[in-house]
mmCIF file of C-alpha atoms (C1' of nucleotides) in Angstrom:
data_model
loop_
_atom_site.group_PDB
_atom_site.id
_atom_site.type_symbol
_atom_site.label_atom_id
_atom_site.label_comp_id
_atom_site.label_asym_id
_atom_site.label_seq_id
_atom_site.Cartn_x
_atom_site.Cartn_y
_atom_site.Cartn_z
ATOM 1 C CA UNK A 1465 46.301 -0.267 -25.458
ATOM 2 C CA UNK A 1466 47.245 2.920 -23.661
ATOM 3 C CA UNK A 1467 45.637 4.590 -20.652
ATOM 4 C CA UNK A 1468 41.923 4.561 -19.942
ATOM 5 C CA UNK A 1469 40.876 2.880 -23.165
ATOM 6 C CA UNK A 1470 39.598 -0.661 -22.964
ATOM 7 C CA UNK A 1471 36.407 -0.632 -24.968
ATOM 8 C CA UNK A 1472 36.080 -0.321 -28.704
ATOM 9 C CA UNK A 1473 33.504 2.301 -29.576
ATOM 10 C CA UNK A 1474 31.935 3.185 -32.910
ATOM 11 C CA UNK A 1475 33.384 6.026 -34.964
ATOM 12 C CA UNK A 1476 30.184 8.052 -34.933
ATOM 13 C CA UNK A 1477 30.534 8.490 -31.198
ATOM 14 C CA UNK A 1478 34.238 8.314 -30.497
ATOM 15 C CA UNK A 1479 35.093 11.919 -31.327
ATOM 16 C CA UNK A 1480 32.337 13.566 -29.321
ATOM 17 C CA UNK A 1481 32.970 11.071 -26.561
ATOM 18 C CA UNK A 1482 36.644 11.895 -26.205
ATOM 19 C CA UNK A 1483 35.882 15.608 -26.297
ATOM 20 C CA UNK A 1484 33.680 15.123 -23.255
ATOM 21 C CA UNK A 1485 36.479 13.457 -21.320
ATOM 22 C CA UNK A 1486 35.533 9.851 -21.961
ATOM 23 C CA UNK A 1487 33.815 7.785 -19.341
ATOM 24 C CA UNK A 1488 35.593 9.611 -16.560
ATOM 25 C CA UNK A 1489 34.472 12.984 -17.858
ATOM 26 C CA UNK A 1490 30.877 11.913 -18.249
ATOM 27 C CA UNK A 1491 30.709 10.233 -14.856
ATOM 28 C CA UNK A 1492 32.060 13.380 -13.232
ATOM 29 C CA UNK A 1493 29.341 15.469 -14.822
ATOM 30 C CA UNK A 1494 26.598 13.308 -13.303
ATOM 31 C CA UNK A 1495 24.594 14.474 -10.266
ATOM 32 C CA UNK A 1496 25.899 13.174 -6.928
ATOM 33 C CA UNK A 1497 24.453 10.163 -5.136
ATOM 34 C CA UNK A 1498 22.397 12.250 -2.731
ATOM 35 C CA UNK A 1499 20.649 14.022 -5.603
ATOM 36 C CA UNK A 1500 20.071 10.785 -7.469
ATOM 37 C CA UNK A 1501 18.653 9.267 -4.287
ATOM 38 C CA UNK A 1502 16.207 12.144 -3.899
ATOM 39 C CA UNK A 1503 15.042 11.787 -7.487
ATOM 40 C CA UNK A 1504 14.561 8.063 -7.031
ATOM 41 C CA UNK A 1505 12.491 8.440 -3.890
ATOM 42 C CA UNK A 1506 10.192 10.976 -5.535
ATOM 43 C CA UNK A 1507 9.898 8.713 -8.561
ATOM 44 C CA UNK A 1508 9.035 5.750 -6.385
ATOM 45 C CA UNK A 1509 6.345 7.766 -4.658
ATOM 46 C CA UNK A 1510 4.837 8.499 -8.073
ATOM 47 C CA UNK A 1511 5.102 4.983 -9.413
ATOM 48 C CA UNK A 1512 1.623 3.851 -8.394
ATOM 49 C CA UNK A 1513 -1.621 5.175 -9.881
ATOM 50 C CA UNK A 1514 -3.443 5.598 -6.598
ATOM 51 C CA UNK A 1515 -0.637 7.656 -5.163
ATOM 52 C CA UNK A 1516 -0.613 9.910 -8.196
ATOM 53 C CA UNK A 1517 -4.364 10.361 -7.869
ATOM 54 C CA UNK A 1518 -3.985 11.220 -4.212
ATOM 55 C CA UNK A 1519 -1.435 13.949 -4.782
ATOM 56 C CA UNK A 1520 -3.590 15.460 -7.516
ATOM 57 C CA UNK A 1521 -6.542 15.398 -5.145
ATOM 58 C CA UNK A 1522 -4.445 16.997 -2.420
ATOM 59 C CA UNK A 1523 -3.452 19.683 -4.874
ATOM 60 C CA UNK A 1524 -7.128 20.627 -4.976
ATOM 61 C CA UNK A 1525 -7.299 20.792 -1.207
ATOM 62 C CA UNK A 1526 -5.986 19.203 2.005
ATOM 63 C CA UNK A 1527 -7.921 16.145 3.125
ATOM 64 C CA UNK A 1528 -8.266 13.936 6.150
ATOM 65 C CA UNK A 1529 -7.541 10.245 5.684
ATOM 66 C CA UNK A 1530 -11.222 9.412 5.907
ATOM 67 C CA UNK A 1531 -11.907 11.545 2.832
ATOM 68 C CA UNK A 1532 -9.054 10.017 0.894
ATOM 69 C CA UNK A 1533 -10.315 6.587 1.841
ATOM 70 C CA UNK A 1534 -13.833 7.489 0.761
ATOM 71 C CA UNK A 1535 -12.528 8.895 -2.518
ATOM 72 C CA UNK A 1536 -10.467 5.849 -3.449
ATOM 73 C CA UNK A 1537 -12.425 3.034 -1.877
ATOM 74 C CA UNK A 1538 -9.206 1.733 -0.333
ATOM 75 C CA UNK A 1539 -9.040 0.315 3.196
ATOM 76 C CA UNK A 1540 -7.506 2.527 5.854
ATOM 77 C CA UNK A 1541 -4.476 0.325 6.356
ATOM 78 C CA UNK A 1542 -3.814 0.174 2.652
ATOM 79 C CA UNK A 1543 -4.114 3.903 2.187
ATOM 80 C CA UNK A 1544 -2.001 4.475 5.253
ATOM 81 C CA UNK A 1545 0.775 2.543 3.561
ATOM 82 C CA UNK A 1546 0.520 4.583 0.365
ATOM 83 C CA UNK A 1547 0.438 7.829 2.296
ATOM 84 C CA UNK A 1548 3.609 6.783 4.080
ATOM 85 C CA UNK A 1549 5.316 6.217 0.729
ATOM 86 C CA UNK A 1550 4.252 9.693 -0.386
ATOM 87 C CA UNK A 1551 5.539 11.101 2.893
ATOM 88 C CA UNK A 1552 8.904 9.350 2.503
ATOM 89 C CA UNK A 1553 9.168 10.825 -0.967
ATOM 90 C CA UNK A 1554 8.695 14.229 0.638
ATOM 91 C CA UNK A 1555 5.581 14.990 -1.381
ATOM 92 C CA UNK A 1556 3.050 15.225 1.446
ATOM 93 C CA UNK A 1557 2.903 15.841 5.162
ATOM 94 C CA UNK A 1558 0.142 15.872 7.743
ATOM 95 C CA UNK A 1559 -1.160 17.936 10.623
ATOM 96 C CA UNK A 1560 -3.359 16.672 13.392
ATOM 97 C CA UNK A 1561 -6.701 18.288 14.020
ATOM 98 C CA UNK A 1562 -8.596 16.754 16.873
ATOM 99 C CA UNK A 1563 -9.146 13.186 16.025
ATOM 100 C CA UNK A 1564 -8.265 13.721 12.361
ATOM 101 C CA UNK A 1565 -5.024 13.677 10.436
ATOM 102 C CA UNK A 1566 -5.082 16.112 7.576
ATOM 103 C CA UNK A 1567 -2.696 15.468 4.738
ATOM 104 C CA UNK A 1568 -1.494 18.215 2.449
ATOM 105 C CA UNK A 1569 1.164 18.740 -0.202
ATOM 106 C CA UNK A 1570 4.622 19.920 0.725
ATOM 107 C CA UNK A 1571 6.321 22.545 -1.344
ATOM 108 C CA UNK A 1572 8.034 19.837 -3.346
ATOM 109 C CA UNK A 1573 4.708 18.071 -3.708
ATOM 110 C CA UNK A 1574 3.168 21.202 -5.156
ATOM 111 C CA UNK A 1575 5.999 21.738 -7.614
ATOM 112 C CA UNK A 1576 5.913 18.123 -8.737
ATOM 113 C CA UNK A 1577 2.145 18.119 -9.151
ATOM 114 C CA UNK A 1578 2.260 21.292 -11.214
ATOM 115 C CA UNK A 1579 4.970 19.909 -13.427
ATOM 116 C CA UNK A 1580 3.522 16.510 -14.151
ATOM 117 C CA UNK A 1581 0.023 17.932 -14.638
ATOM 118 C CA UNK B 760 -28.339 12.453 6.129
ATOM 119 C CA UNK B 761 -29.168 13.910 2.758
ATOM 120 C CA UNK B 762 -27.614 13.131 -0.624
ATOM 121 C CA UNK B 763 -23.970 12.314 -1.161
ATOM 122 C CA UNK B 764 -22.818 12.674 2.447
ATOM 123 C CA UNK B 765 -21.718 9.566 4.302
ATOM 124 C CA UNK B 766 -18.456 10.527 5.944
ATOM 125 C CA UNK B 767 -17.974 12.863 8.860
ATOM 126 C CA UNK B 768 -15.310 15.422 8.049
ATOM 127 C CA UNK B 769 -13.633 18.011 10.243
ATOM 128 C CA UNK B 770 -14.955 21.590 10.250
ATOM 129 C CA UNK B 771 -11.693 23.101 9.034
ATOM 130 C CA UNK B 772 -12.125 21.271 5.756
ATOM 131 C CA UNK B 773 -15.854 20.882 5.291
ATOM 132 C CA UNK B 774 -16.568 24.305 3.846
ATOM 133 C CA UNK B 775 -13.795 24.346 1.256
ATOM 134 C CA UNK B 776 -14.559 20.746 0.474
ATOM 135 C CA UNK B 777 -18.215 21.333 -0.283
ATOM 136 C CA UNK B 778 -17.361 24.365 -2.398
ATOM 137 C CA UNK B 779 -15.241 22.100 -4.590
ATOM 138 C CA UNK B 780 -18.141 19.756 -5.153
ATOM 139 C CA UNK B 781 -17.276 17.170 -2.515
ATOM 140 C CA UNK B 782 -15.694 13.881 -3.438
ATOM 141 C CA UNK B 783 -17.466 13.799 -6.764
ATOM 142 C CA UNK B 784 -16.237 17.250 -7.680
ATOM 143 C CA UNK B 785 -12.662 16.486 -6.742
ATOM 144 C CA UNK B 786 -12.615 13.128 -8.520
ATOM 145 C CA UNK B 787 -13.904 14.760 -11.670
ATOM 146 C CA UNK B 788 -11.090 17.293 -11.616
ATOM 147 C CA UNK B 789 -8.439 14.538 -11.581
ATOM 148 C CA UNK B 790 -6.465 13.643 -14.723
ATOM 149 C CA UNK B 791 -7.855 10.698 -16.698
ATOM 150 C CA UNK B 792 -6.522 7.148 -16.396
ATOM 151 C CA UNK B 793 -4.452 7.365 -19.555
ATOM 152 C CA UNK B 794 -2.599 10.411 -18.252
ATOM 153 C CA UNK B 795 -2.097 8.857 -14.831
ATOM 154 C CA UNK B 796 -0.775 5.708 -16.509
ATOM 155 C CA UNK B 797 1.763 7.718 -18.506
ATOM 156 C CA UNK B 798 2.969 9.479 -15.383
ATOM 157 C CA UNK B 799 3.316 6.168 -13.573
ATOM 158 C CA UNK B 800 5.348 4.552 -16.325
ATOM 159 C CA UNK B 801 7.779 7.456 -16.475
ATOM 160 C CA UNK B 802 8.033 7.415 -12.687
ATOM 161 C CA UNK B 803 8.753 3.699 -12.682
ATOM 162 C CA UNK B 804 11.497 4.187 -15.229
ATOM 163 C CA UNK B 805 13.087 6.730 -12.898
ATOM 164 C CA UNK B 806 12.700 4.705 -9.740
ATOM 165 C CA UNK B 807 16.127 3.087 -9.835
ATOM 166 C CA UNK B 808 19.423 4.927 -9.334
ATOM 167 C CA UNK B 809 21.247 3.306 -12.195
ATOM 168 C CA UNK B 810 18.507 4.219 -14.629
ATOM 169 C CA UNK B 811 18.595 7.819 -13.489
ATOM 170 C CA UNK B 812 22.351 7.882 -13.940
ATOM 171 C CA UNK B 813 22.000 6.444 -17.414
ATOM 172 C CA UNK B 814 19.550 9.067 -18.609
ATOM 173 C CA UNK B 815 21.763 11.830 -17.235
ATOM 174 C CA UNK B 816 24.703 10.296 -19.054
ATOM 175 C CA UNK B 817 22.670 10.060 -22.255
ATOM 176 C CA UNK B 818 21.774 13.708 -21.849
ATOM 177 C CA UNK B 819 25.484 14.427 -22.243
ATOM 178 C CA UNK B 820 25.663 12.338 -25.395
ATOM 179 C CA UNK B 821 24.288 9.209 -27.086
ATOM 180 C CA UNK B 822 26.114 6.023 -26.147
ATOM 181 C CA UNK B 823 26.389 2.448 -27.297
ATOM 182 C CA UNK B 824 25.541 -0.247 -24.766
ATOM 183 C CA UNK B 825 29.189 -1.152 -24.363
ATOM 184 C CA UNK B 826 29.950 2.344 -23.112
ATOM 185 C CA UNK B 827 27.029 2.346 -20.719
ATOM 186 C CA UNK B 828 28.160 -1.023 -19.442
ATOM 187 C CA UNK B 829 31.707 0.242 -19.007
ATOM 188 C CA UNK B 830 30.445 3.330 -17.218
ATOM 189 C CA UNK B 831 28.261 1.491 -14.733
ATOM 190 C CA UNK B 832 30.123 -1.765 -14.287
ATOM 191 C CA UNK B 833 26.857 -3.641 -14.852
ATOM 192 C CA UNK B 834 26.675 -6.853 -16.872
ATOM 193 C CA UNK B 835 25.244 -6.587 -20.367
ATOM 194 C CA UNK B 836 22.148 -8.593 -19.552
ATOM 195 C CA UNK B 837 21.435 -6.505 -16.495
ATOM 196 C CA UNK B 838 21.872 -3.229 -18.296
ATOM 197 C CA UNK B 839 19.821 -4.515 -21.171
ATOM 198 C CA UNK B 840 16.955 -5.011 -18.745
ATOM 199 C CA UNK B 841 17.260 -1.496 -17.349
ATOM 200 C CA UNK B 842 17.470 0.004 -20.807
ATOM 201 C CA UNK B 843 14.275 -1.791 -21.725
ATOM 202 C CA UNK B 844 12.530 -0.244 -18.711
ATOM 203 C CA UNK B 845 13.706 3.189 -19.806
ATOM 204 C CA UNK B 846 12.491 2.445 -23.322
ATOM 205 C CA UNK B 847 9.061 1.352 -22.068
ATOM 206 C CA UNK B 848 8.840 4.582 -20.108
ATOM 207 C CA UNK B 849 9.425 6.410 -23.391
ATOM 208 C CA UNK B 850 12.571 8.108 -22.122
ATOM 209 C CA UNK B 851 15.109 6.563 -24.508
ATOM 210 C CA UNK B 852 15.283 4.897 -27.878
ATOM 211 C CA UNK B 853 18.048 3.320 -29.922
ATOM 212 C CA UNK B 854 19.434 3.246 -33.442
ATOM 213 C CA UNK B 855 21.591 0.523 -34.876
ATOM 214 C CA UNK B 856 24.996 1.360 -36.259
ATOM 215 C CA UNK B 857 26.852 -1.597 -37.619
ATOM 216 C CA UNK B 858 27.276 -3.986 -34.809
ATOM 217 C CA UNK B 859 26.395 -1.383 -32.199
ATOM 218 C CA UNK B 860 23.152 -0.184 -30.695
ATOM 219 C CA UNK B 861 23.291 3.461 -29.805
ATOM 220 C CA UNK B 862 20.879 4.676 -27.183
ATOM 221 C CA UNK B 863 19.765 8.275 -26.978
ATOM 222 C CA UNK B 864 17.123 10.332 -25.192
ATOM 223 C CA UNK B 865 13.707 10.836 -26.691
ATOM 224 C CA UNK B 866 12.097 14.222 -26.584
ATOM 225 C CA UNK B 867 10.288 13.251 -23.423
ATOM 226 C CA UNK B 868 13.559 11.929 -22.013
ATOM 227 C CA UNK B 869 15.211 15.272 -22.654
ATOM 228 C CA UNK B 870 12.405 17.234 -21.029
ATOM 229 C CA UNK B 871 12.371 14.971 -17.986
ATOM 230 C CA UNK B 872 16.135 15.090 -17.596
ATOM 231 C CA UNK B 873 16.138 18.865 -17.785
ATOM 232 C CA UNK B 874 13.399 19.148 -15.218
ATOM 233 C CA UNK B 875 14.741 16.770 -12.613
ATOM 234 C CA UNK B 876 18.304 18.085 -12.988
ATOM 235 C "C1'" DC C 189 30.471 -20.005 -44.860
ATOM 236 C "C1'" DC C 190 32.652 -19.373 -40.240
ATOM 237 C "C1'" DA C 191 34.255 -17.004 -36.155
ATOM 238 C "C1'" DA C 192 34.025 -12.965 -33.403
ATOM 239 C "C1'" DC C 193 31.639 -9.289 -31.394
ATOM 240 C "C1'" DG C 194 27.773 -6.460 -29.448
ATOM 241 C "C1'" DT C 195 23.515 -7.153 -27.727
ATOM 242 C "C1'" DT C 196 19.113 -9.296 -26.253
ATOM 243 C "C1'" DT C 197 16.305 -13.045 -24.388
ATOM 244 C "C1'" DC C 198 15.109 -16.521 -21.195
ATOM 245 C "C1'" DA C 199 14.135 -19.099 -16.991
ATOM 246 C "C1'" DA C 200 15.266 -19.716 -12.383
ATOM 247 C "C1'" DC C 201 15.993 -17.294 -8.421
ATOM 248 C "C1'" DA C 202 16.426 -13.323 -5.016
ATOM 249 C "C1'" DA C 203 14.780 -9.051 -3.417
ATOM 250 C "C1'" DT C 204 11.252 -5.475 -2.924
ATOM 251 C "C1'" DG C 205 6.803 -3.736 -2.853
ATOM 252 C "C1'" DT C 206 1.811 -4.347 -1.879
ATOM 253 C "C1'" DT C 207 -2.285 -6.239 0.349
ATOM 254 C "C1'" DT C 208 -4.789 -8.094 4.260
ATOM 255 C "C1'" DG C 209 -6.818 -8.315 8.663
ATOM 256 C "C1'" DA C 210 -6.082 -8.001 13.419
ATOM 257 C "C1'" DA C 211 -4.283 -5.435 17.014
ATOM 258 C "C1'" DA C 212 -2.592 -1.093 18.941
ATOM 259 C "C1'" DC C 213 -2.629 4.011 19.687
ATOM 260 C "C1'" DA C 214 -4.265 8.602 20.420
ATOM 261 C "C1'" DA C 215 -7.931 11.944 20.858
ATOM 262 C "C1'" DT C 216 -12.700 12.865 21.890
ATOM 263 C "C1'" DG C 217 -17.162 12.806 24.271
ATOM 264 C "C1'" DG C 218 -19.998 10.893 27.773
ATOM 265 C "C1'" DC D 256 -12.776 6.143 33.416
ATOM 266 C "C1'" DC D 257 -14.991 3.912 29.349
ATOM 267 C "C1'" DA D 258 -16.534 3.498 24.662
ATOM 268 C "C1'" DT D 259 -16.010 5.381 20.239
ATOM 269 C "C1'" DT D 260 -13.775 7.133 16.259
ATOM 270 C "C1'" DG D 261 -9.820 8.082 13.142
ATOM 271 C "C1'" DT D 262 -5.630 6.355 12.135
ATOM 272 C "C1'" DT D 263 -1.267 3.594 12.195
ATOM 273 C "C1'" DT D 264 1.471 -0.622 12.866
ATOM 274 C "C1'" DC D 265 2.617 -5.314 12.285
ATOM 275 C "C1'" DA D 266 3.407 -9.874 10.353
ATOM 276 C "C1'" DA D 267 2.154 -13.037 7.092
ATOM 277 C "C1'" DA D 268 0.599 -13.903 2.330
ATOM 278 C "C1'" DC D 269 1.037 -12.381 -2.184
ATOM 279 C "C1'" DA D 270 2.690 -9.848 -6.423
ATOM 280 C "C1'" DT D 271 5.883 -7.413 -8.988
ATOM 281 C "C1'" DT D 272 10.781 -6.247 -10.104
ATOM 282 C "C1'" DG D 273 15.553 -7.069 -10.422
ATOM 283 C "C1'" DT D 274 19.627 -10.343 -10.955
ATOM 284 C "C1'" DT D 275 22.285 -14.132 -12.909
ATOM 285 C "C1'" DG D 276 24.402 -16.938 -16.299
ATOM 286 C "C1'" DA D 277 23.714 -19.421 -20.330
ATOM 287 C "C1'" DA D 278 21.999 -19.502 -24.758
ATOM 288 C "C1'" DA D 279 20.392 -17.137 -28.937
ATOM 289 C "C1'" DC D 280 20.376 -13.373 -32.476
ATOM 290 C "C1'" DG D 281 22.175 -10.180 -35.848
ATOM 291 C "C1'" DT D 282 26.091 -7.893 -37.975
ATOM 292 C "C1'" DT D 283 30.642 -7.741 -39.525
ATOM 293 C "C1'" DG D 284 35.164 -9.252 -41.397
ATOM 294 C "C1'" DG D 285 37.905 -13.015 -43.049
#
DNA sequence: CCAACGTTTCAACAATGTTTGAAACAATGG
DNA sequence: CCATTGTTTCAAACATTGTTGAAACGTTGG
C-alpha cells in the first residue's frame, strides 16, 4: 500500500475517482462548514408541514400571529415555537405594530418559497 | 359580527387581507398536502450536515458506501442510516456492482444540489 | 461449500425536537 | 394606574431521530 490509498474501490469508479483527486480532492471541493450549516438550518425550518404552510401563507401577505393562529388552529405558544424556528432559519422576521407582531418573509424566505413552489 | 370574521386584525393588514379572500382565500391558495409532504421529506433529508456533505460529494461523482464511509469517518451502520434517509427523500438511489453498492444522485437530487449550492 | 468482504438491519439507548399549560411581558385603552 | 389583549417564555411531558455494536444478508473467490 502506498500513499493515501487504504480502501479497495470498484473498477467502474476508480478511474474517475482518481481523476478527481481521490477523497482529498472531493472533500476539498465541498462547500465549507458555514455554508453547510446555513443549508441545514433552512432545511430544518422547512422540515415540518405547518411551517411550510406558514411560509407559503406569508408569501401571499404579511400576517399577525393571531391570523396565523386562526389559519392553522394551533395554540399561540405552539405557533410561537414554530415561528421561532422559521426565524432562526432566516426565512421570516417580524415588525411590531401596536399590540401586534406582524411576520413577513425575508429575502431568503421569498427566494426559498419561490423555488420550492 | 357578520360572516367569517372572528379575529381582530390590525388596520395595516385588514384591507389587503380581505382583498385576498381572508383566511379562507389564503388557505385555498396554499399547495396541497401531497406537495407539502414532498417538500418536508426533502427538507428532512437535508437537515443534517453529513447528509448535505454526502449529496454534494455525490454530485461530483457516484460513490460506493466504502468511499463515503472513508470520506466522512462514519461507521458503516451510521452511514447506512443516513443514506436511507436521503433515499427516502428521493435524493439518491443505488445500483449494485458486484459486492459494492454505488450510490448516485437522482434527478431531484441533482436539481436540489444545484440549487442549494 | 466455505471464508471474506461490503453492506444493511436490529434493538437498546442517547439526543433532539415538539407539545402543553401556566406564567410573564409589552402595548393599549380606560 | 389597572385591566385587557397579543404574544413570548419556560419547564416538564412526550415524540421523533440519531447512534452504537452485534448480528444477518448477499456476493465473490477459492
